[in-house]
Amino acid sequence: MRISIIGSGNVATHLAAAFKNAGHRIAQVYSPNMQNAALLAYHVGAEAIDDLSHVSPETDIFIISVKDDVIGPIAETLAKHGRLIAHTSGATDLRTLLNFTSKAGVFYPLQTLSKNKEVDFLTVPLCIEGADENITRQLVDLAQTVSNNVYQVNSAQRKILHLAAVFACNFPNYLYNIAQQLLAENEMGFEMLRPLILETAQKVQTHLPAEVQTGPAIRNDENTMAAHLQMLDTKPDLKIIYELLSQDIIKNNNTGHGHG
Amino acid sequence: MRISIIGSGNVATHLAAAFKNAGHRIAQVYSPNMQNAALLAYHVGAEAIDDLSHVSPETDIFIISVKDDVIGPIAETLAKHGRLIAHTSGATDLRTLLNFTSKAGVFYPLQTLSKNKEVDFLTVPLCIEGADENITRQLVDLAQTVSNNVYQVNSAQRKILHLAAVFACNFPNYLYNIAQQLLAENEMGFEMLRPLILETAQKVQTHLPAEVQTGPAIRNDENTMAAHLQMLDTKPDLKIIYELLSQDIIKNNNTGHGHG
């Protein structure tokens, strides 16, 4: 396929490279910053543009990978070319594109992507939605050329995934940060915790998290929790986080009902 | 070395196997439950006992790997043999052993260990403390026969590590559980999140967590956070967790001061 990439951020960069590696032709890369557009365009053999009026209609699909609040305005500008338009946002409804074109879809990679970190794109879950069955089919076919984990997901489900990703990725990373700071304040290096963090994530690759929950809260080990809270006496923010998560683990374990 | 293992839980099981594989001789395995003692003893070619009065002094070290509150009483019983005694607890002071013997130390594996999950023991951080330099040296030497990650850590530091492990392992696993439940309620499987969870842990193997923090809170993306909180309107427990962690991420990012 001929693919035009609108955006030059983390997702745009990884997607463009994956498409290129799968044998597709990247027609143009757009960014309002010409340096960013040129860098990505160079890597994927595309033309760089920094003005949407220079967008070429000689493409099969526009992939819009930009900040959520400019997806609509950009789609409005691109719609006149009559090509398929897909955005890559977890939190944005398909309707944002349907306001301007019926040839609309979503191509959402459920992964944390950084420009300077390689990732095996074949393992990245791609969540696909199309405005009709034909578009869904086209997008699924395209997705399957770059990933082995392709899912059809509607807008409501995709928003749940986006929320769940905050709990599964952003918040755990912040807790790693808290742990790293606790060690640093006591002259210990973060490398001591890295194997534990990796093993915790690896365990849930083959188990459900509830099956492998460990720690003082799930054992209702009140002595250890009291000792930990005392150690956090000078850190009220961490004390609240510790108490809240521990109490929720205890409660959820006792009721077995999940979160009400 | 001749090593006697007091306990048959997750840590005892992994340690005994690692020692055996490194060429040490496991003399005895004790558990109050003979079936548990026998199972582990069988795997490591040791004698199983379920009565501490049957403990043989023909050993070089007793490794006590039992619940924190029975470490002291068991050490008291073993002290008469005059052998080196080490416990494996993150939260227990060396003094708990020193009450009964001067030949005391700690051998704390900083890893989440489950009987039914293999782990490459060479990567497990082992945190060593000895009652004197000679004991520390002996324990470090022993530790280096089974792990490439051996650290000397005093009791105060070890308690910090134990607390940090709750933030780095137990709490992230609980957040994975929350994410899994959100998906399940919306007819989606946890396998969709597994690559994200693994990549999040892999990223901090080469970076500090603060360098790779992503998500709506670190961007101070108020629209997305408001939308997420609205989705959690029927789940007050999750809403509080979401708000608290997001606010702490924002605050910590703005001050750059860490946790006060």
Short mmCIF file of C-alpha atoms in Angstrom, two decimals:
data_model
loop_
_atom_site.label_atom_id
_atom_site.label_comp_id
_atom_site.label_asym_id
_atom_site.label_seq_id
_atom_site.Cartn_x
_atom_site.Cartn_y
_atom_site.Cartn_z
CA MET A 1 0.00 0.00 0.00
CA ARG A 2 0.93 3.66 -0.36
CA ILE A 3 0.78 5.18 3.12
CA SER A 4 1.10 8.81 4.19
CA ILE A 5 2.06 9.49 7.77
CA ILE A 6 0.68 12.63 9.41
CA GLY A 7 2.85 13.23 12.46
CA SER A 8 6.42 12.48 13.50
CA GLY A 9 6.11 11.49 17.16
CA ASN A 10 6.74 8.15 18.86
CA VAL A 11 3.80 6.29 17.36
CA ALA A 12 4.25 7.82 13.87
CA THR A 13 7.94 6.88 13.91
CA HIS A 14 7.42 3.25 14.93
CA LEU A 15 4.45 2.75 12.59
CA ALA A 16 6.24 4.27 9.59
CA ALA A 17 9.28 2.04 10.16
CA ALA A 18 7.10 -1.07 10.58
CA PHE A 19 5.16 -0.32 7.37
CA LYS A 20 8.37 0.33 5.46
CA ASN A 21 9.91 -2.93 6.73
CA ALA A 22 6.77 -4.82 5.66
CA GLY A 23 7.25 -3.58 2.08
CA HIS A 24 4.74 -0.75 1.95
CA ARG A 25 5.62 2.57 0.36
CA ILE A 26 5.59 5.62 2.61
CA ALA A 27 4.53 8.46 0.34
CA GLN A 28 4.80 11.51 2.57
CA VAL A 29 5.59 12.37 6.18
CA TYR A 30 4.00 15.53 7.53
CA SER A 31 5.06 17.47 10.60
CA PRO A 32 4.64 21.21 11.29
CA ASN A 33 8.33 21.00 12.23
CA MET A 34 10.26 20.38 8.98
CA GLN A 35 13.29 18.99 10.81
CA ASN A 36 11.15 16.30 12.45
CA ALA A 37 9.36 15.55 9.18
CA ALA A 38 12.65 15.33 7.29
CA LEU A 39 14.29 13.02 9.82
CA LEU A 40 11.49 10.45 9.77
CA ALA A 41 10.95 10.84 6.00
CA TYR A 42 14.64 10.15 5.41
CA HIS A 43 14.49 6.93 7.45
CA VAL A 44 11.50 5.57 5.52
CA GLY A 45 12.30 6.93 2.03
CA ALA A 46 9.39 9.38 1.94
CA GLU A 47 8.86 13.00 1.01
CA ALA A 48 8.87 15.41 3.96
CA ILE A 49 6.29 18.20 4.14
CA ASP A 50 5.54 20.81 6.81
CA ASP A 51 2.41 22.29 5.22
CA LEU A 52 -0.86 20.35 4.90
CA SER A 53 -1.55 22.17 1.60
CA HIS A 54 1.37 20.16 0.16
CA VAL A 55 -0.27 16.82 0.96
CA SER A 56 -0.40 14.63 -2.13
CA PRO A 57 -3.57 12.64 -2.96
CA GLU A 58 -1.27 9.96 -4.45
CA THR A 59 -1.70 7.65 -1.46
CA ASP A 60 -4.06 4.88 -0.27
CA ILE A 61 -4.34 5.89 3.37
CA PHE A 62 -3.55 8.80 5.65
CA ILE A 63 -2.46 7.68 9.12
CA ILE A 64 -3.00 10.57 11.53
CA SER A 65 -0.73 10.18 14.55
CA VAL A 66 -0.84 13.52 16.34
CA LYS A 67 -2.08 14.98 19.65
CA ASP A 68 -5.72 14.08 20.27
CA ASP A 69 -7.01 17.65 20.03
CA VAL A 70 -5.74 18.25 16.49
CA ILE A 71 -6.96 14.97 14.96
CA GLY A 72 -10.31 16.54 14.00
CA PRO A 73 -8.91 19.71 12.37
CA ILE A 74 -6.33 17.70 10.39
CA ALA A 75 -8.96 15.18 9.25
CA GLU A 76 -11.10 18.07 8.07
CA THR A 77 -8.22 19.31 5.89
CA LEU A 78 -7.39 15.87 4.48
CA ALA A 79 -10.97 14.75 3.76
CA LYS A 80 -11.13 16.52 0.39
CA HIS A 81 -8.65 14.00 -1.08
CA GLY A 82 -11.24 11.23 -0.70
CA ARG A 83 -8.74 8.71 0.72
CA LEU A 84 -9.05 6.42 3.71
CA ILE A 85 -8.14 8.25 6.94
CA ALA A 86 -7.22 6.44 10.17
CA HIS A 87 -6.10 7.86 13.51
CA THR A 88 -3.94 6.05 16.06
CA SER A 89 -5.43 7.40 19.29
CA GLY A 90 -6.72 5.23 22.12
CA ALA A 91 -8.89 7.94 23.62
CA THR A 92 -10.45 9.38 20.44
CA ASP A 93 -13.78 8.23 19.04
CA LEU A 94 -14.11 7.17 15.42
CA ARG A 95 -16.79 9.88 15.16
CA THR A 96 -14.06 12.53 15.27
CA LEU A 97 -13.14 11.39 11.74
CA LEU A 98 -16.71 10.55 10.64
CA ASN A 99 -17.59 14.24 11.04
CA PHE A 100 -15.55 14.83 7.87
CA THR A 101 -15.40 11.57 5.91
CA SER A 102 -17.10 8.18 5.75
CA LYS A 103 -13.78 6.55 4.78
CA ALA A 104 -12.57 6.46 8.37
CA GLY A 105 -10.91 4.02 10.73
CA VAL A 106 -8.68 3.56 13.75
CA PHE A 107 -5.28 1.91 13.98
CA TYR A 108 -4.38 1.99 17.69
CA PRO A 109 -1.12 0.36 18.86
CA LEU A 110 -1.54 -0.71 22.50
CA GLN A 111 2.10 -0.34 23.46
CA THR A 112 4.42 2.20 25.07
CA LEU A 113 6.59 3.42 22.21
CA SER A 114 9.65 5.66 22.49
CA LYS A 115 11.67 6.85 19.52
CA ASN A 116 14.97 5.80 21.07
CA LYS A 117 13.81 2.31 22.12
CA GLU A 118 13.51 -0.53 19.61
CA VAL A 119 10.45 -2.74 19.91
CA ASP A 120 9.54 -5.96 18.13
CA PHE A 121 6.56 -4.55 16.26
CA LEU A 122 5.21 -8.04 15.47
CA THR A 123 4.27 -8.34 19.16
CA VAL A 124 2.51 -4.95 19.38
CA PRO A 125 -1.27 -5.35 19.76
CA LEU A 126 -3.01 -3.34 17.03
CA CYS A 127 -6.62 -2.39 17.78
CA ILE A 128 -8.59 -1.82 14.59
CA GLU A 129 -11.94 -0.14 13.97
CA GLY A 130 -13.46 0.75 10.60
CA ALA A 131 -16.45 2.86 9.59
CA ASP A 132 -17.79 -0.15 7.65
CA GLU A 133 -16.92 -3.80 7.10
CA ASN A 134 -14.92 -3.09 3.98
CA ILE A 135 -12.74 -0.51 5.72
CA THR A 136 -12.31 -2.76 8.76
CA ARG A 137 -11.15 -5.54 6.43
CA GLN A 138 -8.63 -3.24 4.71
CA LEU A 139 -7.24 -2.02 8.01
CA VAL A 140 -7.04 -5.52 9.50
CA ASP A 141 -5.20 -6.71 6.39
CA LEU A 142 -2.77 -3.80 6.67
CA ALA A 143 -2.30 -4.39 10.40
CA GLN A 144 -1.55 -8.07 9.84
CA THR A 145 1.35 -7.16 7.58
CA VAL A 146 3.14 -5.60 10.58
CA SER A 147 1.80 -7.36 13.70
CA ASN A 148 0.79 -10.82 14.85
CA ASN A 149 -1.58 -9.34 17.47
CA VAL A 150 -4.44 -7.71 15.58
CA TYR A 151 -7.78 -7.09 17.33
CA GLN A 152 -11.08 -5.61 16.19
CA VAL A 153 -12.14 -3.20 18.90
CA ASN A 154 -14.96 -0.65 18.90
CA SER A 155 -14.60 2.93 20.18
CA ALA A 156 -16.08 2.15 23.61
CA GLN A 157 -13.77 -0.81 24.12
CA ARG A 158 -10.77 1.15 22.89
CA LYS A 159 -11.40 3.82 25.53
CA ILE A 160 -11.43 1.07 28.18
CA LEU A 161 -8.12 -0.23 26.81
CA HIS A 162 -6.66 3.26 26.98
CA LEU A 163 -7.78 3.58 30.61
CA ALA A 164 -6.54 0.08 31.47
CA ALA A 165 -3.17 0.95 29.96
CA VAL A 166 -2.79 3.75 32.51
CA PHE A 167 -3.20 1.15 35.28
CA ALA A 168 -1.01 -1.44 33.53
CA CYS A 169 1.81 0.85 32.37
CA ASN A 170 1.84 4.49 33.51
CA PHE A 171 1.02 3.85 37.18
CA PRO A 172 3.38 0.86 37.59
CA ASN A 173 6.19 2.91 36.08
CA TYR A 174 5.46 5.65 38.61
CA LEU A 175 5.61 3.08 41.43
CA TYR A 176 9.00 1.94 40.06
CA ASN A 177 10.03 5.58 40.35
CA ILE A 178 8.95 5.71 43.99
CA ALA A 179 10.93 2.55 44.72
CA GLN A 180 13.99 3.96 42.95
CA GLN A 181 13.83 7.13 45.05
CA LEU A 182 13.54 5.15 48.30
CA LEU A 183 16.70 3.26 47.38
CA ALA A 184 18.60 6.35 46.24
CA GLU A 185 17.89 8.11 49.56
CA ASN A 186 19.51 5.14 51.28
CA GLU A 187 22.59 4.89 49.04
CA MET A 188 21.35 1.95 47.02
CA GLY A 189 21.15 1.69 43.26
CA PHE A 190 18.06 0.93 41.18
CA GLU A 191 19.84 -2.05 39.58
CA MET A 192 19.02 -4.00 42.76
CA LEU A 193 15.30 -3.83 41.89
CA ARG A 194 15.46 -4.43 38.13
CA PRO A 195 15.30 -8.25 38.25
CA LEU A 196 12.27 -8.07 40.57
CA ILE A 197 10.44 -5.65 38.27
CA LEU A 198 11.13 -7.77 35.20
CA GLU A 199 10.09 -11.02 36.89
CA THR A 200 6.85 -9.43 38.15
CA ALA A 201 5.93 -8.53 34.57
CA GLN A 202 7.06 -11.90 33.23
CA LYS A 203 4.93 -13.79 35.74
CA VAL A 204 1.73 -12.31 34.36
CA GLN A 205 2.69 -13.31 30.81
CA THR A 206 1.49 -16.82 31.68
CA HIS A 207 -0.69 -16.19 34.74
CA LEU A 208 -3.47 -13.80 35.68
CA PRO A 209 -2.26 -11.12 38.13
CA ALA A 210 -4.66 -12.30 40.86
CA GLU A 211 -3.03 -15.75 40.76
CA VAL A 212 0.45 -14.41 41.52
CA GLN A 213 -0.29 -11.53 43.92
CA THR A 214 2.25 -11.50 46.75
CA GLY A 215 3.23 -9.12 49.54
CA PRO A 216 2.09 -8.15 53.04
CA ALA A 217 -1.38 -6.91 52.01
CA ILE A 218 -2.58 -10.12 50.34
CA ARG A 219 -1.33 -12.07 53.42
CA ASN A 220 -3.01 -9.44 55.64
CA ASP A 221 0.36 -9.28 57.44
CA GLU A 222 -0.48 -6.40 59.78
CA ASN A 223 2.91 -6.28 61.51
CA THR A 224 4.80 -5.76 58.24
CA MET A 225 2.31 -3.19 56.95
CA ALA A 226 2.53 -1.26 60.25
CA ALA A 227 6.34 -1.32 60.04
CA HIS A 228 6.26 -0.08 56.45
CA LEU A 229 3.85 2.73 57.29
CA GLN A 230 6.10 3.80 60.15
CA MET A 231 9.05 3.95 57.74
CA LEU A 232 6.95 6.28 55.57
CA ASP A 233 6.09 8.61 58.44
CA THR A 234 8.10 11.46 56.92
CA LYS A 235 6.61 10.90 53.45
CA PRO A 236 2.86 11.55 53.75
CA ASP A 237 2.21 11.19 49.99
CA LEU A 238 3.77 7.72 49.90
CA LYS A 239 2.06 6.74 53.13
CA ILE A 240 -1.35 7.49 51.60
CA ILE A 241 -0.52 5.52 48.43
CA TYR A 242 0.72 2.59 50.51
CA GLU A 243 -2.38 2.59 52.73
CA LEU A 244 -4.85 2.97 49.90
CA LEU A 245 -3.43 0.24 47.68
CA SER A 246 -2.92 -2.13 50.63
CA GLN A 247 -6.49 -1.63 51.87
CA ASP A 248 -7.83 -2.18 48.36
CA ILE A 249 -5.83 -5.41 48.01
CA ILE A 250 -7.18 -6.65 51.36
CA LYS A 251 -10.75 -5.65 50.52
CA ASN A 252 -10.69 -7.09 47.01
CA ASN A 253 -9.19 -10.32 48.35
CA ASN A 254 -11.84 -10.69 51.03
CA THR A 255 -14.86 -10.00 48.84
CA GLY A 256 -13.49 -11.58 45.67
CA HIS A 257 -15.94 -9.25 43.95
CA GLY A 258 -13.57 -7.04 42.07
CA HIS A 259 -14.10 -3.30 42.23
CA GLY A 260 -17.47 -1.87 43.03
CA MET B 1 29.29 -26.51 52.00
CA ARG B 2 26.86 -28.60 53.99
CA ILE B 3 23.62 -26.63 54.20
CA SER B 4 20.46 -27.33 56.22
CA ILE B 5 17.27 -25.71 55.07
CA ILE B 6 14.71 -24.78 57.71
CA GLY B 7 11.45 -24.26 55.84
CA SER B 8 9.85 -25.56 52.66
CA GLY B 9 8.16 -22.49 51.21
CA ASN B 10 8.90 -20.57 48.00
CA VAL B 11 12.22 -19.09 49.10
CA ALA B 12 13.40 -22.31 50.79
CA THR B 13 12.54 -24.30 47.66
CA HIS B 14 14.37 -22.02 45.23
CA LEU B 15 17.39 -21.57 47.51
CA ALA B 16 17.75 -25.31 48.16
CA ALA B 17 17.63 -26.07 44.44
CA ALA B 18 20.16 -23.33 43.64
CA PHE B 19 22.58 -24.56 46.32
CA LYS B 20 22.21 -28.15 45.13
CA ASN B 21 22.84 -27.12 41.51
CA ALA B 22 25.96 -25.22 42.60
CA GLY B 23 27.39 -28.42 44.10
CA HIS B 24 26.63 -27.90 47.77
CA ARG B 25 25.26 -30.70 49.91
CA ILE B 26 21.83 -30.17 51.42
CA ALA B 27 21.97 -32.06 54.72
CA GLN B 28 18.42 -31.74 56.02
CA VAL B 29 15.16 -30.05 55.12
CA TYR B 30 12.86 -29.18 58.01
CA SER B 31 9.16 -28.41 57.81
CA PRO B 32 6.49 -28.95 60.47
CA ASN B 33 4.57 -30.58 57.62
CA MET B 34 6.39 -33.85 56.76
CA GLN B 35 4.88 -34.02 53.28
CA ASN B 36 6.33 -30.60 52.41
CA ALA B 37 9.67 -31.46 53.98
CA ALA B 38 9.82 -34.78 52.13
CA LEU B 39 8.96 -33.27 48.75
CA LEU B 40 11.70 -30.66 48.87
CA ALA B 41 14.19 -33.04 50.51
CA TYR B 42 13.60 -35.55 47.72
CA HIS B 43 14.33 -32.93 45.05
CA VAL B 44 17.64 -31.90 46.63
CA GLY B 45 18.81 -35.27 47.97
CA ALA B 46 18.45 -34.36 51.64
CA GLU B 47 16.96 -35.91 54.76
CA ALA B 48 13.46 -34.70 55.62
CA ILE B 49 12.55 -33.91 59.21
CA ASP B 50 9.40 -32.48 60.79
CA ASP B 51 10.72 -32.11 64.33
CA LEU B 52 13.40 -29.59 65.28
CA SER B 53 14.74 -32.05 67.90
CA HIS B 54 15.85 -34.20 64.93
CA VAL B 55 18.07 -31.46 63.53
CA SER B 56 21.59 -32.77 62.93
CA PRO B 57 24.60 -30.64 63.93
CA GLU B 58 26.45 -32.19 60.95
CA THR B 59 26.06 -29.08 58.83
CA ASP B 60 27.93 -25.81 58.16
CA ILE B 61 24.96 -23.46 58.07
CA PHE B 62 21.29 -23.37 58.92
CA ILE B 63 19.27 -21.29 56.49
CA ILE B 64 16.01 -20.28 58.21
CA SER B 65 13.37 -19.50 55.61
CA VAL B 66 10.08 -19.35 57.50
CA LYS B 67 7.42 -16.79 58.43
CA ASP B 68 8.97 -13.72 60.10
CA ASP B 69 7.35 -14.30 63.48
CA VAL B 70 8.86 -17.77 64.00
CA ILE B 71 12.44 -16.90 62.95
CA GLY B 72 13.35 -15.99 66.56
CA PRO B 73 11.93 -19.10 68.25
CA ILE B 74 13.52 -21.41 65.67
CA ALA B 75 16.90 -19.66 65.98
CA GLU B 76 16.69 -20.12 69.74
CA THR B 77 16.24 -23.88 69.26
CA LEU B 78 19.06 -24.18 66.70
CA ALA B 79 21.63 -22.01 68.51
CA LYS B 80 22.83 -24.86 70.76
CA HIS B 81 24.46 -26.58 67.76
CA GLY B 82 26.95 -23.72 67.48
CA ARG B 83 26.65 -23.47 63.69
CA LEU B 84 26.22 -20.41 61.52
CA ILE B 85 22.54 -19.38 61.27
CA ALA B 86 21.17 -17.11 58.53
CA HIS B 87 17.61 -16.01 57.87
CA THR B 88 16.21 -15.00 54.48
CA SER B 89 13.76 -12.28 55.55
CA GLY B 90 13.74 -8.75 54.15
CA ALA B 91 11.84 -7.28 57.08
CA THR B 92 13.66 -8.99 59.98
CA ASP B 93 16.60 -7.42 61.79
CA LEU B 94 19.82 -9.36 62.24
CA ARG B 95 19.32 -8.78 65.99
CA THR B 96 16.51 -11.35 65.97
CA LEU B 97 19.25 -13.96 65.51
CA LEU B 98 21.89 -12.18 67.64
CA ASN B 99 19.63 -12.63 70.66
CA PHE B 100 20.58 -16.31 70.55
CA THR B 101 23.91 -16.64 68.72
CA SER B 102 26.82 -14.51 67.57
CA LYS B 103 27.24 -16.71 64.47
CA ALA B 104 24.42 -14.97 62.64
CA GLY B 105 23.76 -13.56 59.21
CA VAL B 106 21.15 -12.73 56.57
CA PHE B 107 20.74 -14.16 53.09
CA TYR B 108 17.86 -12.20 51.53
CA PRO B 109 16.86 -12.88 47.90
CA LEU B 110 15.24 -9.74 46.46
CA GLN B 111 12.98 -11.51 44.02
CA THR B 112 9.41 -12.76 43.78
CA LEU B 113 9.72 -16.52 43.94
CA SER B 114 6.92 -19.05 43.36
CA LYS B 115 7.38 -22.80 43.65
CA ASN B 116 5.75 -23.45 40.28
CA LYS B 117 7.71 -20.79 38.36
CA GLU B 118 11.31 -21.34 37.28
CA VAL B 119 13.69 -18.43 37.73
CA ASP B 120 17.28 -17.96 36.59
CA PHE B 121 18.78 -17.84 40.07
CA LEU B 122 22.05 -16.33 38.78
CA THR B 123 20.11 -13.08 38.21
CA VAL B 124 18.48 -12.99 41.67
CA PRO B 125 19.93 -10.19 43.83
CA LEU B 126 21.16 -11.66 47.12
CA CYS B 127 21.44 -9.18 50.00
CA ILE B 128 23.98 -10.33 52.58
CA GLU B 129 24.61 -9.21 56.14
CA GLY B 130 26.90 -10.89 58.69
CA ALA B 131 27.37 -10.43 62.43
CA ASP B 132 31.09 -9.87 61.77
CA GLU B 133 33.44 -9.54 58.81
CA ASN B 134 34.32 -13.20 58.79
CA ILE B 135 30.67 -14.28 58.65
CA THR B 136 29.90 -11.67 56.00
CA ARG B 137 32.78 -13.04 53.91
CA GLN B 138 31.52 -16.63 54.28
CA LEU B 139 27.98 -15.66 53.29
CA VAL B 140 29.14 -13.55 50.34
CA ASP B 141 31.28 -16.46 49.13
CA LEU B 142 28.31 -18.81 49.44
CA ALA B 143 25.99 -16.33 47.71
CA GLN B 144 28.43 -15.91 44.80
CA THR B 145 28.24 -19.64 44.09
CA VAL B 146 24.55 -19.24 43.17
CA SER B 147 24.10 -15.62 42.01
CA ASN B 148 25.92 -12.97 40.00
CA ASN B 149 24.14 -10.18 41.90
CA VAL B 150 25.45 -10.24 45.47
CA TYR B 151 25.16 -7.13 47.64
CA GLN B 152 26.26 -6.32 51.20
CA VAL B 153 23.31 -4.62 52.84
CA ASN B 154 22.78 -3.70 56.50
CA SER B 155 19.52 -4.30 58.37
CA ALA B 156 18.25 -0.73 57.92
CA GLN B 157 18.91 -0.81 54.17
CA ARG B 158 17.35 -4.25 53.85
CA LYS B 159 14.11 -2.96 55.39
CA ILE B 160 14.09 -0.15 52.82
CA LEU B 161 14.58 -2.75 50.05
CA HIS B 162 11.68 -4.78 51.43
CA LEU B 163 9.46 -1.68 51.44
CA ALA B 164 10.63 -0.66 47.96
CA ALA B 165 9.80 -4.15 46.69
CA VAL B 166 6.17 -3.60 47.69
CA PHE B 167 6.11 -0.53 45.43
CA ALA B 168 8.09 -2.22 42.64
CA CYS B 169 6.35 -5.61 42.62
CA ASN B 170 3.26 -6.10 44.82
CA PHE B 171 1.51 -2.84 43.94
CA PRO B 172 2.25 -3.00 40.18
CA ASN B 173 0.87 -6.55 40.13
CA TYR B 174 -2.28 -5.30 41.82
CA LEU B 175 -2.61 -2.55 39.19
CA TYR B 176 -2.25 -5.25 36.49
CA ASN B 177 -5.15 -6.97 38.22
CA ILE B 178 -7.27 -3.81 38.07
CA ALA B 179 -6.51 -3.47 34.35
CA GLN B 180 -7.38 -7.12 33.76
CA GLN B 181 -10.74 -6.68 35.46
CA LEU B 182 -11.55 -3.56 33.43
CA LEU B 183 -10.94 -5.53 30.26
CA ALA B 184 -12.87 -8.59 31.41
CA GLU B 185 -15.94 -6.46 32.19
CA ASN B 186 -15.83 -5.28 28.58
CA GLU B 187 -15.33 -8.68 26.95
CA MET B 188 -11.64 -8.26 26.30
CA GLY B 189 -8.87 -10.64 27.27
CA PHE B 190 -5.82 -9.87 29.39
CA GLU B 191 -3.53 -11.05 26.56
CA MET B 192 -4.12 -7.66 24.92
CA LEU B 193 -2.22 -5.96 27.78
CA ARG B 194 0.60 -8.44 28.26
CA PRO B 195 3.02 -6.93 25.71
CA LEU B 196 2.50 -3.48 27.24
CA ILE B 197 3.20 -4.74 30.76
CA LEU B 198 6.36 -6.54 29.66
CA GLU B 199 7.68 -3.60 27.66
CA THR B 200 7.06 -1.24 30.59
CA ALA B 201 9.24 -3.43 32.81
CA GLN B 202 11.84 -3.89 30.06
CA LYS B 203 12.18 -0.14 29.52
CA VAL B 204 13.39 0.42 33.08
CA GLN B 205 16.04 -2.29 32.71
CA THR B 206 18.15 0.29 30.84
CA HIS B 207 16.53 3.57 31.92
CA LEU B 208 15.43 5.14 35.18
CA PRO B 209 11.63 5.13 35.56
CA ALA B 210 11.46 8.95 35.63
CA GLU B 211 13.09 9.05 32.18
CA VAL B 212 10.41 6.91 30.56
CA GLN B 213 7.25 8.02 32.40
CA THR B 214 4.36 8.36 29.94
CA GLY B 215 0.60 8.82 30.18
CA PRO B 216 -1.93 11.63 30.68
CA ALA B 217 -0.69 12.67 34.16
CA ILE B 218 2.93 13.40 33.18
CA ARG B 219 1.61 15.41 30.19
CA ASN B 220 -0.90 17.10 32.52
CA ASP B 221 -3.51 16.16 29.89
CA GLU B 222 -6.58 17.28 31.81
CA ASN B 223 -9.10 16.27 29.15
CA THR B 224 -7.97 12.66 29.11
CA MET B 225 -7.79 12.45 32.90
CA ALA B 226 -11.30 13.90 33.20
CA ALA B 227 -12.59 11.39 30.65
CA HIS B 228 -10.93 8.51 32.54
CA LEU B 229 -12.36 9.64 35.86
CA GLN B 230 -15.81 9.81 34.32
CA MET B 231 -15.43 6.22 33.09
CA LEU B 232 -14.63 5.25 36.69
CA ASP B 233 -17.72 6.96 38.11
CA THR B 234 -19.28 3.64 39.13
CA LYS B 235 -16.02 2.38 40.68
CA PRO B 236 -15.20 4.73 43.57
CA ASP B 237 -12.21 2.67 44.76
CA LEU B 238 -10.54 2.83 41.35
CA LYS B 239 -11.42 6.49 40.95
CA ILE B 240 -9.58 7.33 44.18
CA ILE B 241 -6.52 5.31 43.11
CA TYR B 242 -6.53 6.99 39.69
CA GLU B 243 -6.83 10.48 41.19
CA LEU B 244 -4.24 9.95 43.89
CA LEU B 245 -1.55 8.49 41.62
CA SER B 246 -2.22 11.03 38.86
CA GLN B 247 -2.02 13.95 41.28
CA ASP B 248 1.20 12.60 42.74
CA ILE B 249 2.73 12.21 39.26
CA ILE B 250 1.77 15.81 38.41
CA LYS B 251 3.06 17.15 41.74
CA ASN B 252 6.31 15.19 41.63
CA ASN B 253 6.90 16.29 38.04
CA ASN B 254 6.34 19.96 38.85
CA THR B 255 8.52 20.11 41.94
CA GLY B 256 11.14 17.63 40.80
CA HIS B 257 11.76 17.18 44.50
CA GLY B 258 10.72 13.62 44.97
CA HIS B 259 8.45 12.74 47.85
CA GLY B 260 8.29 14.96 50.89
#
